[in-house]
mmCIF file of C-alpha atoms in Angstrom:
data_model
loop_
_atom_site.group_PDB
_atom_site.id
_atom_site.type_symbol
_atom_site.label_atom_id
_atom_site.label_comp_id
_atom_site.label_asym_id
_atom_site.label_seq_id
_atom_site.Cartn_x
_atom_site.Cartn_y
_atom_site.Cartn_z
ATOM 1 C CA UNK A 1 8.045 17.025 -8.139
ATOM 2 C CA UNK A 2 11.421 18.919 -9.134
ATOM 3 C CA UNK A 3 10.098 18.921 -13.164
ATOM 4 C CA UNK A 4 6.754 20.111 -12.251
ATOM 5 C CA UNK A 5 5.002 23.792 -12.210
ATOM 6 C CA UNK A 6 5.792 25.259 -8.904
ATOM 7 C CA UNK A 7 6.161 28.860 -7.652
ATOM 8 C CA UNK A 8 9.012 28.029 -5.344
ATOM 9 C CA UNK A 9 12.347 26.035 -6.008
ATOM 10 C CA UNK A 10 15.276 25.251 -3.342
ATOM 11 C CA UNK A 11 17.924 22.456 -3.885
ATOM 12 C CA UNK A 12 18.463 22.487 -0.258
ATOM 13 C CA UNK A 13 15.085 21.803 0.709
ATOM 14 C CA UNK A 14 14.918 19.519 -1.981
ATOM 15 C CA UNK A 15 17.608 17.783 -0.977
ATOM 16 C CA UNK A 16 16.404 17.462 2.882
ATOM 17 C CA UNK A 17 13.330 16.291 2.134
ATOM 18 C CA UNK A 18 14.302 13.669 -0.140
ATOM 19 C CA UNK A 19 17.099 12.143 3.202
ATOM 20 C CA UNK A 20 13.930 11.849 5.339
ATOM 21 C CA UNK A 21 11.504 10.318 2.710
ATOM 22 C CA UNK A 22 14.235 8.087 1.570
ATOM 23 C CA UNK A 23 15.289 7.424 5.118
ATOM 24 C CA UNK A 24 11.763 7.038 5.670
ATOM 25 C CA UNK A 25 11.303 4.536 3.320
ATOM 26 C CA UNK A 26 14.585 2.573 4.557
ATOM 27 C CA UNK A 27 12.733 1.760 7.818
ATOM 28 C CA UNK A 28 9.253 0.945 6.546
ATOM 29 C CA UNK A 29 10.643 -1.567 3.863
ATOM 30 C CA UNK A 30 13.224 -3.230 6.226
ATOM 31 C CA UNK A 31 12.540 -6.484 8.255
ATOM 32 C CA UNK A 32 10.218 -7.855 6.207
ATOM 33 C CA UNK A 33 9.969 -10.471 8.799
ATOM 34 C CA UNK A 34 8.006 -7.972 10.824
ATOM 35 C CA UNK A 35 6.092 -6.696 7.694
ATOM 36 C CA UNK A 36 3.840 -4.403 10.705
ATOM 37 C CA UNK A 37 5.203 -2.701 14.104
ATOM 38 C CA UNK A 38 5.027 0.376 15.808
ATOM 39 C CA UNK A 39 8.371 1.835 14.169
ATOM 40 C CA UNK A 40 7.041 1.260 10.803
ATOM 41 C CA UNK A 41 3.796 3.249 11.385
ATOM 42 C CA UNK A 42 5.528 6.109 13.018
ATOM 43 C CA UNK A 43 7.754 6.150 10.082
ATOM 44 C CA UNK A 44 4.836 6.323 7.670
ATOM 45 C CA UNK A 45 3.806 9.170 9.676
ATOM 46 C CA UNK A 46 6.957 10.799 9.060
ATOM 47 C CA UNK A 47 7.480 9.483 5.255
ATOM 48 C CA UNK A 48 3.992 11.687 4.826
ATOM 49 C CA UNK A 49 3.499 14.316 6.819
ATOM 50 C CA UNK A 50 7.174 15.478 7.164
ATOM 51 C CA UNK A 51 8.696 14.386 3.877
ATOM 52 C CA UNK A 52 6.559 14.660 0.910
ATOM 53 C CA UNK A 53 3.659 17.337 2.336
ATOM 54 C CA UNK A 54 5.636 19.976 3.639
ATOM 55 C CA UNK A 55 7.801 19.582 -0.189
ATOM 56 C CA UNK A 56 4.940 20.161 -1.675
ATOM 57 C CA UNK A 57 3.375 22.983 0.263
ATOM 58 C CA UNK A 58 7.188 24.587 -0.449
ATOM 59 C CA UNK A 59 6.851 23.785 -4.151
ATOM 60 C CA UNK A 60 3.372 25.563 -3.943
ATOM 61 C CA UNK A 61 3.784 28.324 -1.917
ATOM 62 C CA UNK A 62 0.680 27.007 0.572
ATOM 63 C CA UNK A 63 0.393 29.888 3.348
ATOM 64 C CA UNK A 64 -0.336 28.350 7.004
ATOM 65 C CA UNK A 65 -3.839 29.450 8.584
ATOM 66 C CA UNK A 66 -3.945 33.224 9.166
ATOM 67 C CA UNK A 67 -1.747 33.886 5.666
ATOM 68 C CA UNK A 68 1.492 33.263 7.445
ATOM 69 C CA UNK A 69 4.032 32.414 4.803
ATOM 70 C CA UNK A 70 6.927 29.891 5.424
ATOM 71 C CA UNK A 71 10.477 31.425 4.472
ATOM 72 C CA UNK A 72 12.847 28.585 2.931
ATOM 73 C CA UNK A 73 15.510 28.866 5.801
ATOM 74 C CA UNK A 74 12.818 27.563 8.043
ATOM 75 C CA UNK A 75 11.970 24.683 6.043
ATOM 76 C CA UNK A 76 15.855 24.073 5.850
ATOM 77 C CA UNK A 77 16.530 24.248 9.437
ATOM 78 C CA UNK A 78 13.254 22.171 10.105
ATOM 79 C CA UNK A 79 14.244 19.459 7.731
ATOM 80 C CA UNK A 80 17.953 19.254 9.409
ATOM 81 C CA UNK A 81 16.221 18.989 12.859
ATOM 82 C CA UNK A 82 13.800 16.223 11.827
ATOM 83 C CA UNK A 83 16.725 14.115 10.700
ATOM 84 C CA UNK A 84 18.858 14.756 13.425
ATOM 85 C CA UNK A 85 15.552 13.908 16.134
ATOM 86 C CA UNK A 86 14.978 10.418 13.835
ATOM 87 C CA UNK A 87 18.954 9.884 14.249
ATOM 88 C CA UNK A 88 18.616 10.233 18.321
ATOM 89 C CA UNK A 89 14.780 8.053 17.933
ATOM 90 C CA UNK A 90 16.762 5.329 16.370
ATOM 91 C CA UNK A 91 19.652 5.239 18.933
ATOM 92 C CA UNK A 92 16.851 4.937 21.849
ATOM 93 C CA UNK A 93 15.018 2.642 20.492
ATOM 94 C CA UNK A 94 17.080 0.481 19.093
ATOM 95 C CA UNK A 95 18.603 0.779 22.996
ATOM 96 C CA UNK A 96 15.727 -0.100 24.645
ATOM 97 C CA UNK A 97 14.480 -2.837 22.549
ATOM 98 C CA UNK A 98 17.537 -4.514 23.124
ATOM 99 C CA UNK A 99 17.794 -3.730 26.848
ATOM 100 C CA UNK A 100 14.871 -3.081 28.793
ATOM 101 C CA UNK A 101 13.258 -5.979 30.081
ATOM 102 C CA UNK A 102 9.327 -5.833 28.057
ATOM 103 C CA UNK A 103 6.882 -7.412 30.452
ATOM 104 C CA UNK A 104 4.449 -9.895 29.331
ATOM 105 C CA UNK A 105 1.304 -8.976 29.042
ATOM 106 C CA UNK A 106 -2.043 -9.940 30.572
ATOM 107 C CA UNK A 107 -5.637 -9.688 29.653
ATOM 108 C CA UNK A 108 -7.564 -8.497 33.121
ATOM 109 C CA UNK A 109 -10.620 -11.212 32.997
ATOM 110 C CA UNK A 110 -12.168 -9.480 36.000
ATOM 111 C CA UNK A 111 -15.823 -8.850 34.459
ATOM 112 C CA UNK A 112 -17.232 -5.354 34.200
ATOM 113 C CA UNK A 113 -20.379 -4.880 35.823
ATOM 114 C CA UNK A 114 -23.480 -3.728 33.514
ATOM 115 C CA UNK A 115 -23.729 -0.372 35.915
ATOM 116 C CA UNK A 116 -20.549 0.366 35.226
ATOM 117 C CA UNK A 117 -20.485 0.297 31.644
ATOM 118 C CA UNK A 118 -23.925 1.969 31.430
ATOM 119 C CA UNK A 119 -22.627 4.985 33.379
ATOM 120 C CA UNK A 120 -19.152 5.058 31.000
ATOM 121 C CA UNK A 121 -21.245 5.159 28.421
ATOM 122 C CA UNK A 122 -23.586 8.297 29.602
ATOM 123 C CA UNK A 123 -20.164 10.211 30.041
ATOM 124 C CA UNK A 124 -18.700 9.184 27.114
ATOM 125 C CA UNK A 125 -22.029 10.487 25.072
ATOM 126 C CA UNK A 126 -22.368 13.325 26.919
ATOM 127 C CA UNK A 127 -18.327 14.332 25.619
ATOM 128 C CA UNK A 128 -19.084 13.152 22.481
ATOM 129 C CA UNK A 129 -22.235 15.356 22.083
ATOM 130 C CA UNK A 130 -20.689 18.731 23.799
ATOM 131 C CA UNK A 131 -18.029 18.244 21.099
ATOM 132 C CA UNK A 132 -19.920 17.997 18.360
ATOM 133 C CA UNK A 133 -23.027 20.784 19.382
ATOM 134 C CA UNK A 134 -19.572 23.194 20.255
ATOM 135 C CA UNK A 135 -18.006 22.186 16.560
ATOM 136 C CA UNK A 136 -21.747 23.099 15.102
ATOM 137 C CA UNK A 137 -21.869 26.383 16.956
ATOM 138 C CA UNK A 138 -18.406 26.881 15.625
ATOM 139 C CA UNK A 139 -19.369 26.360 11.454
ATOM 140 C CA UNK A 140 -22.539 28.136 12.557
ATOM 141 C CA UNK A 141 -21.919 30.429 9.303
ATOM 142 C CA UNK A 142 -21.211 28.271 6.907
ATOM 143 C CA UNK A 143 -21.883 23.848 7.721
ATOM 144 C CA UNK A 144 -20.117 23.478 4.594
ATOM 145 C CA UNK A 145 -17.097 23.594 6.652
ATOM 146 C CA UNK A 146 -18.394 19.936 8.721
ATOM 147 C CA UNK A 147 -17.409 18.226 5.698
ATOM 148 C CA UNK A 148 -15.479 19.554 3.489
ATOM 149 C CA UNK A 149 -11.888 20.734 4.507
ATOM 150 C CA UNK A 150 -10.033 23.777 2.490
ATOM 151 C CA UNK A 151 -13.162 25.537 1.598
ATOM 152 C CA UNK A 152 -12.998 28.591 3.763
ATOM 153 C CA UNK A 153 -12.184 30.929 0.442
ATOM 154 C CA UNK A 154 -14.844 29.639 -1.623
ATOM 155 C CA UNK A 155 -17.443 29.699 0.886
ATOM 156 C CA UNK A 156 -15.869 33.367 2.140
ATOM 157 C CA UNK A 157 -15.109 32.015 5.566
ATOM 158 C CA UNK A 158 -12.854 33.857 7.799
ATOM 159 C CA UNK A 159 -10.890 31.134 9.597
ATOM 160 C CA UNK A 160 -7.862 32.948 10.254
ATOM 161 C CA UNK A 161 -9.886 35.148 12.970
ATOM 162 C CA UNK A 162 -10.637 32.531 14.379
ATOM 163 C CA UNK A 163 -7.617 30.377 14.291
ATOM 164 C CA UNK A 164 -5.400 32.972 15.265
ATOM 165 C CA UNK A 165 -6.127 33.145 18.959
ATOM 166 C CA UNK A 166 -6.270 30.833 21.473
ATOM 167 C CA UNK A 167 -9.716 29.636 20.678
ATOM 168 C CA UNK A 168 -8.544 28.029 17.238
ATOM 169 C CA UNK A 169 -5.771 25.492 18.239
ATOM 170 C CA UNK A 170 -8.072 24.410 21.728
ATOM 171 C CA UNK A 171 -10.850 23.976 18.813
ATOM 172 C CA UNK A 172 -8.742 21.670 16.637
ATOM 173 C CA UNK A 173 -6.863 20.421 19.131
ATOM 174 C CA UNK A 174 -8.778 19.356 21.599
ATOM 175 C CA UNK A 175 -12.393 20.093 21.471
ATOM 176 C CA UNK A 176 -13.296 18.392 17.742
ATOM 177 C CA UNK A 177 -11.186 15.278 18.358
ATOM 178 C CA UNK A 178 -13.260 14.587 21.899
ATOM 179 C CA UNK A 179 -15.967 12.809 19.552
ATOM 180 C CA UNK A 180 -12.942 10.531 17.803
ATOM 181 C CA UNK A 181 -11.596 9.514 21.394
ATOM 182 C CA UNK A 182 -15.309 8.508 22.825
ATOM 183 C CA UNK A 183 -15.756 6.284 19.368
ATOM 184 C CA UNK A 184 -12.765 4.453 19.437
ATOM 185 C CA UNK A 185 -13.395 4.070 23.419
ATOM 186 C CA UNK A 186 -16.856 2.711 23.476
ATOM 187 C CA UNK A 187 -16.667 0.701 20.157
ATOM 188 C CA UNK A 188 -12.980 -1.300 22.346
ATOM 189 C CA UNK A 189 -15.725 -1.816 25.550
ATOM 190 C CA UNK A 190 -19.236 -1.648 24.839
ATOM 191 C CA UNK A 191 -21.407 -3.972 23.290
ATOM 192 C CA UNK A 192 -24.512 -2.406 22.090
ATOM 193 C CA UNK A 193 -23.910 -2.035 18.760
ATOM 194 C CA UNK A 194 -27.173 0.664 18.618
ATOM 195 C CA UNK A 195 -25.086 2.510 20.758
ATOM 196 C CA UNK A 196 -21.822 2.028 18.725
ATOM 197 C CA UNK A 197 -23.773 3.621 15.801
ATOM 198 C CA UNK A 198 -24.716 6.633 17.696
ATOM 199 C CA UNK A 199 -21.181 7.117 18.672
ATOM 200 C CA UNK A 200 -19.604 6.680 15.072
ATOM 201 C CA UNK A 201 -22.235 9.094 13.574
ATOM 202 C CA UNK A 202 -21.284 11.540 16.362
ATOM 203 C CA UNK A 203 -17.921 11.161 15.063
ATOM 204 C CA UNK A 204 -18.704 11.680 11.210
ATOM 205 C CA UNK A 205 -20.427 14.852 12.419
ATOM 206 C CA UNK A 206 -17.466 16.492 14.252
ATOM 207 C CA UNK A 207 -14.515 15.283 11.950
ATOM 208 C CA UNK A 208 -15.993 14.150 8.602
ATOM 209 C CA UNK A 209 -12.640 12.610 6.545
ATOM 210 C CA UNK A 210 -12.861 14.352 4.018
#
């Protein structure tokens, strides 16, 4: 990463980066008695998305949505606050773990009538389909957008007008994801499996992975 091409270089955020991958890494590889837990996943989270992306969008000089550009103090002072917030996460959780009482728990065997989960399934479908007609209406200009991510300067899309209001983050936010949340909902307590397709196409519409 250091060797490489790059228009941007900073030892300091170099150096920050590589405590919270490497600090990162500590916690995933540890306990390899309990190869899979929460902690480890969370830390995978932060091994990615707060170690090695933001060092490379540095490296890069990658501008945020609406052509803000990040200054190098504020990936510093970012980088020191991660590490200090995964110091205090640690002290908590190792805390509780340790001493607050985890209840046992339960499955509820109480059946579910068939009305019931018809009618959860009508909302949930209904959600799903408001979220993906509204994310349709919202690539109106250019569908390329549904499916591929990163392509607003090749197809000349203007996202930052968008983006830079209000309407952008409750977009990404909130409104796209509804059609994730009713997929994984139905497909943990419904049965058709007809219906189970509908809902994971619904969901490839609104947030295709790549």
């Amino acid at each position: 990463m250091i060797a490489s091409p790059g228009k941007y270089k900073s030892d300091a955020v170099y150096l920050s980066n590589a405590a919270i991958i490497i600090y990162s890494l500590l916690h995933i590889l540890s306990n390899e008695n309990k190869a899979y837990s929460a902690k480890k996943i969370f830390y995978l989270f932060i091994f990615f998305f707060m170690g090695i992306a933001p060092l490379m969008q540095f490296k890069m000089g990658t501008e945020t949505v609406g052509g803000y550009k990040i200054s190098e103090d504020t990936y510093i002072i970012t980088n020191l606050i991660t590490l200090l917030m995964l110091f205090i996460y640690d002290l908590t959780y190792n805390y509780s773990y340790k001493h607050i009482n985890k209840p046992i728990l339960t499955l509820d065997k109480t059946p579910v009538s068939v009305r019931k989960i018809k009618k959860w399934r009508a909302i949930l479908l209904g959600i799903s389909i408001v979220s993906v007609a509204y994310t349709i209406f919202y690539f109106r200009n250019n569908l390329y957008l549904l499916i591929f991510r990163g392509l607003s300067d090749i197809v000349g899309y203007d996202v930052s007008q968008k983006s830079g209001n209000f309407t952008g983050p409750l977009f990404d936010c909130i409104i796209r994801p509804l059609s994730v949340v009713c997929c994984i909902n139905y497909w943990a307590i419904g049965k058709s499996k007809t219906y189970k397709f509908y809902f994971f196409i619904l969901m490839l519409i609104s947030c295709f992975p790549i």
